[in-house]
XYZ file of C-alpha atoms in Angstrom:
254
model
C -44.958 -78.109 -208.546
C -43.746 -74.320 -209.114
C -43.565 -73.163 -205.898
C -41.406 -76.589 -204.887
C -39.128 -75.812 -208.070
C -38.262 -72.342 -207.008
C -37.836 -73.409 -203.203
C -35.301 -76.210 -204.285
C -33.407 -73.260 -206.466
C -33.420 -70.591 -203.674
C -32.083 -73.633 -201.272
C -29.527 -74.389 -203.605
C -28.606 -70.970 -204.151
C -28.272 -70.237 -200.110
C -26.272 -73.394 -199.702
C -23.622 -72.201 -202.537
C -23.436 -68.801 -201.188
C -22.710 -70.070 -197.777
C -20.139 -72.294 -199.320
C -18.406 -69.090 -200.749
C -18.701 -67.304 -197.791
C -17.001 -69.955 -195.866
C -14.197 -70.226 -198.375
C -13.652 -66.791 -198.011
C -13.168 -67.140 -194.449
C -10.626 -69.788 -194.855
C -7.398 -68.089 -195.954
C -4.773 -66.814 -193.743
C -3.771 -63.156 -192.850
C -0.833 -61.581 -190.977
C -1.901 -58.988 -188.519
C -0.525 -56.996 -185.841
C -1.819 -57.168 -182.064
C -0.827 -55.100 -179.464
C -0.236 -57.528 -176.190
C 0.309 -56.151 -172.524
C 3.736 -56.593 -171.513
C 5.325 -57.023 -168.147
C 6.791 -53.355 -167.902
C 3.139 -51.423 -168.119
C 3.727 -51.134 -172.153
C 1.890 -52.775 -174.828
C 3.952 -54.912 -177.008
C 3.460 -55.131 -181.116
C 3.430 -58.988 -181.905
C 2.949 -60.855 -185.280
C -0.222 -63.037 -185.504
C -1.852 -65.205 -188.366
C -5.303 -65.913 -188.288
C -8.281 -66.388 -190.695
C -9.573 -63.786 -192.527
C -13.555 -62.884 -191.440
C -15.644 -60.569 -192.771
C -13.193 -57.568 -192.940
C -9.521 -56.542 -191.326
C -11.047 -54.774 -189.134
C -12.903 -57.221 -187.637
C -10.616 -60.206 -187.843
C -7.791 -57.905 -185.912
C -11.045 -57.311 -183.368
C -11.962 -60.457 -182.646
C -8.610 -62.143 -182.514
C -7.311 -59.500 -179.772
C -10.404 -59.950 -177.498
C -10.006 -63.829 -177.436
C -5.966 -63.016 -177.131
C -6.753 -60.759 -173.826
C -9.016 -63.327 -172.438
C -6.720 -66.408 -172.671
C -4.430 -63.917 -171.154
C -6.717 -63.353 -168.399
C -7.036 -59.590 -168.796
C -10.498 -59.408 -169.728
C -13.741 -61.028 -168.579
C -14.107 -64.145 -170.311
C -17.675 -62.586 -171.025
C -17.087 -59.970 -172.834
C -18.294 -60.441 -176.697
C -17.917 -58.770 -179.605
C -21.574 -57.894 -180.638
C -21.323 -56.196 -183.798
C -18.327 -53.711 -185.574
C -18.607 -51.592 -188.875
C -16.435 -48.932 -190.574
C -17.814 -45.474 -191.812
C -15.475 -42.667 -192.580
C -12.547 -43.995 -191.327
C -13.895 -44.720 -188.005
C -14.727 -48.361 -186.563
C -17.480 -48.379 -184.685
C -17.576 -51.801 -182.166
C -20.445 -53.121 -179.695
C -19.725 -54.893 -176.912
C -21.885 -56.466 -174.119
C -19.998 -54.981 -171.447
C -17.696 -52.572 -170.373
C -13.955 -52.946 -170.156
C -12.492 -51.772 -166.679
C -12.751 -47.909 -166.522
C -13.417 -46.474 -170.178
C -11.768 -43.192 -169.495
C -8.646 -44.364 -167.791
C -5.461 -43.702 -170.632
C -3.792 -46.482 -168.426
C -6.306 -48.943 -169.494
C -3.926 -51.424 -171.255
C -6.522 -54.062 -172.349
C -8.568 -50.868 -173.579
C -5.725 -49.749 -175.740
C -4.724 -53.050 -176.518
C -7.609 -53.495 -178.507
C -7.869 -49.710 -179.658
C -4.537 -49.973 -181.260
C -4.797 -53.483 -182.584
C -7.504 -51.929 -184.591
C -5.673 -48.516 -185.693
C -2.806 -50.691 -186.842
C -5.360 -51.288 -189.910
C -4.601 -48.613 -192.290
C -7.514 -45.622 -192.845
C -8.983 -46.659 -189.295
C -8.858 -43.061 -187.585
C -10.741 -43.459 -184.552
C -12.511 -46.155 -182.708
C -15.771 -45.854 -181.024
C -16.648 -48.380 -178.514
C -20.609 -48.729 -177.827
C -21.778 -50.255 -174.447
C -25.179 -50.829 -172.588
C -23.460 -47.804 -170.374
C -22.396 -45.328 -172.914
C -20.091 -44.431 -176.049
C -16.702 -43.928 -175.843
C -14.196 -42.258 -178.400
C -10.696 -43.337 -178.921
C -7.487 -42.752 -180.729
C -4.437 -44.706 -181.161
C -2.171 -44.331 -177.973
C 1.292 -44.266 -178.716
C 2.349 -43.188 -175.306
C 1.707 -46.845 -174.246
C 4.164 -47.903 -177.187
C 8.281 -48.343 -176.343
C 9.392 -46.481 -179.660
C 12.954 -45.145 -179.916
C 12.977 -40.946 -179.952
C 16.480 -40.938 -180.033
C 17.106 -42.135 -183.701
C 17.469 -39.271 -186.281
C 15.846 -39.607 -189.935
C 18.701 -41.165 -191.143
C 19.244 -43.774 -188.787
C 15.781 -44.978 -188.717
C 15.758 -45.298 -192.773
C 19.012 -47.644 -192.417
C 17.250 -49.548 -189.587
C 14.385 -49.859 -191.492
C 16.109 -51.114 -194.497
C 18.697 -53.104 -192.786
C 15.511 -54.939 -191.561
C 14.059 -55.668 -195.069
C 17.582 -56.888 -196.218
C 17.784 -59.321 -193.345
C 14.185 -60.448 -194.334
C 13.062 -59.538 -190.885
C 9.792 -57.739 -192.236
C 7.932 -57.547 -188.874
C 10.449 -55.299 -187.544
C 10.801 -53.531 -190.757
C 7.184 -52.753 -190.911
C 7.247 -51.366 -187.186
C 9.173 -48.628 -188.376
C 6.867 -47.313 -191.126
C 4.873 -44.248 -190.655
C 1.634 -45.402 -188.729
C -0.331 -42.023 -189.287
C -3.795 -43.033 -190.774
C -4.274 -40.362 -192.983
C -1.444 -41.778 -195.085
C -3.126 -42.989 -198.347
C 0.286 -45.196 -199.061
C -0.092 -47.062 -195.843
C -0.190 -50.575 -196.279
C -1.893 -53.574 -193.988
C 1.004 -55.724 -192.585
C 0.070 -58.755 -194.649
C 0.038 -56.606 -198.123
C 3.355 -55.491 -196.932
C 4.670 -59.173 -195.949
C 3.523 -60.331 -199.407
C 4.960 -57.649 -201.496
C 8.243 -58.072 -199.367
C 8.239 -61.778 -199.697
C 8.122 -61.492 -203.559
C 10.735 -58.454 -203.709
C 13.185 -60.763 -200.992
C 12.822 -63.818 -203.197
C 13.549 -61.869 -206.483
C 16.935 -60.640 -204.421
C 16.092 -57.035 -204.949
C 17.013 -56.452 -201.308
C 20.441 -57.628 -201.601
C 21.394 -54.560 -203.490
C 24.522 -52.512 -201.403
C 23.492 -49.101 -200.275
C 24.491 -46.212 -197.910
C 22.315 -43.973 -195.870
C 23.549 -40.185 -195.703
C 22.676 -36.825 -194.677
C 18.940 -35.207 -194.521
C 17.415 -32.313 -194.460
C 14.086 -31.509 -192.258
C 11.215 -29.097 -192.882
C 8.531 -29.128 -190.639
C 7.871 -32.677 -189.378
C 9.228 -34.161 -192.941
C 12.490 -35.131 -193.028
C 14.409 -36.003 -196.674
C 16.978 -38.180 -196.549
C 19.769 -39.042 -199.169
C 20.449 -43.163 -199.996
C 23.114 -44.114 -202.651
C 22.477 -47.610 -204.052
C 25.711 -49.075 -205.507
C 25.299 -51.092 -208.989
C 27.845 -52.475 -211.404
C 26.520 -49.802 -214.138
C 27.101 -46.907 -211.266
C 25.962 -45.317 -208.551
C 22.495 -44.295 -207.810
C 21.007 -41.464 -205.533
C 17.709 -41.234 -204.282
C 15.948 -39.183 -201.721
C 13.605 -40.953 -199.307
C 11.098 -39.552 -196.978
C 10.636 -39.804 -192.790
C 7.946 -38.009 -191.098
C 7.697 -37.340 -187.367
C 4.853 -38.743 -185.262
C 4.959 -37.853 -181.542
C 8.620 -37.129 -181.402
C 9.804 -40.445 -183.269
C 11.042 -40.481 -186.727
C 9.016 -43.174 -188.772
C 9.999 -44.001 -192.665
C 7.256 -42.941 -194.987
C 5.155 -45.407 -197.126
C 5.510 -43.101 -200.104
C 9.458 -44.522 -200.373
C 11.694 -43.047 -203.056
C 10.955 -39.812 -204.094
C 13.770 -38.139 -206.858
C 17.016 -38.940 -208.059
C 19.194 -36.566 -206.924
């Protein structure tokens, strides 16, 4: 009788735990995936999906399914396991994705760039039955405007936020993995929705001159308020020849 009672308790515990696990997986999360464009570049796309396990696992499962539906990878490719350790995501696939050594393998980098869109992911290690391969984020397969100076990219990013186009604004933020202030797109979107709803993005501003030291630029921004103008300094960072807005936003009063 005692054993039967313990068995019932264990069964109930597993049932409750399973229900809680299913509840955790039901909420929506916004992610950035990199799909293959017709111009031989990867195109960032906003997607909404169900959170499962971790943000890294959610993104990996979504992009693999997305590539299968588009006919870019074999339908038999499956994610067997995934884990993250010290900024590196290890994924095991049941088979390889084309030439695993080729920089122009867009299907491969569609997966790698989608995973490295998650903050604090510096590298992706893909393991198959044929070997182990290590990848960094490949920005050469992304179309980015190298002609914008720090003031121009900051103004463009702030204009997008003012218009409520948070996806376009997010894409102009630094994608440097080592930046501790970097947010996931989902966190950024939720934060900006709150800010936008309170009307904080409606404030008029002017982006002024900038100062460059190495790969860092400090940009002056003047906000116009009824009680008087406020001058702040923002940072931009140069990543692979492209100026992007740093995640640590307004720095100091001028």
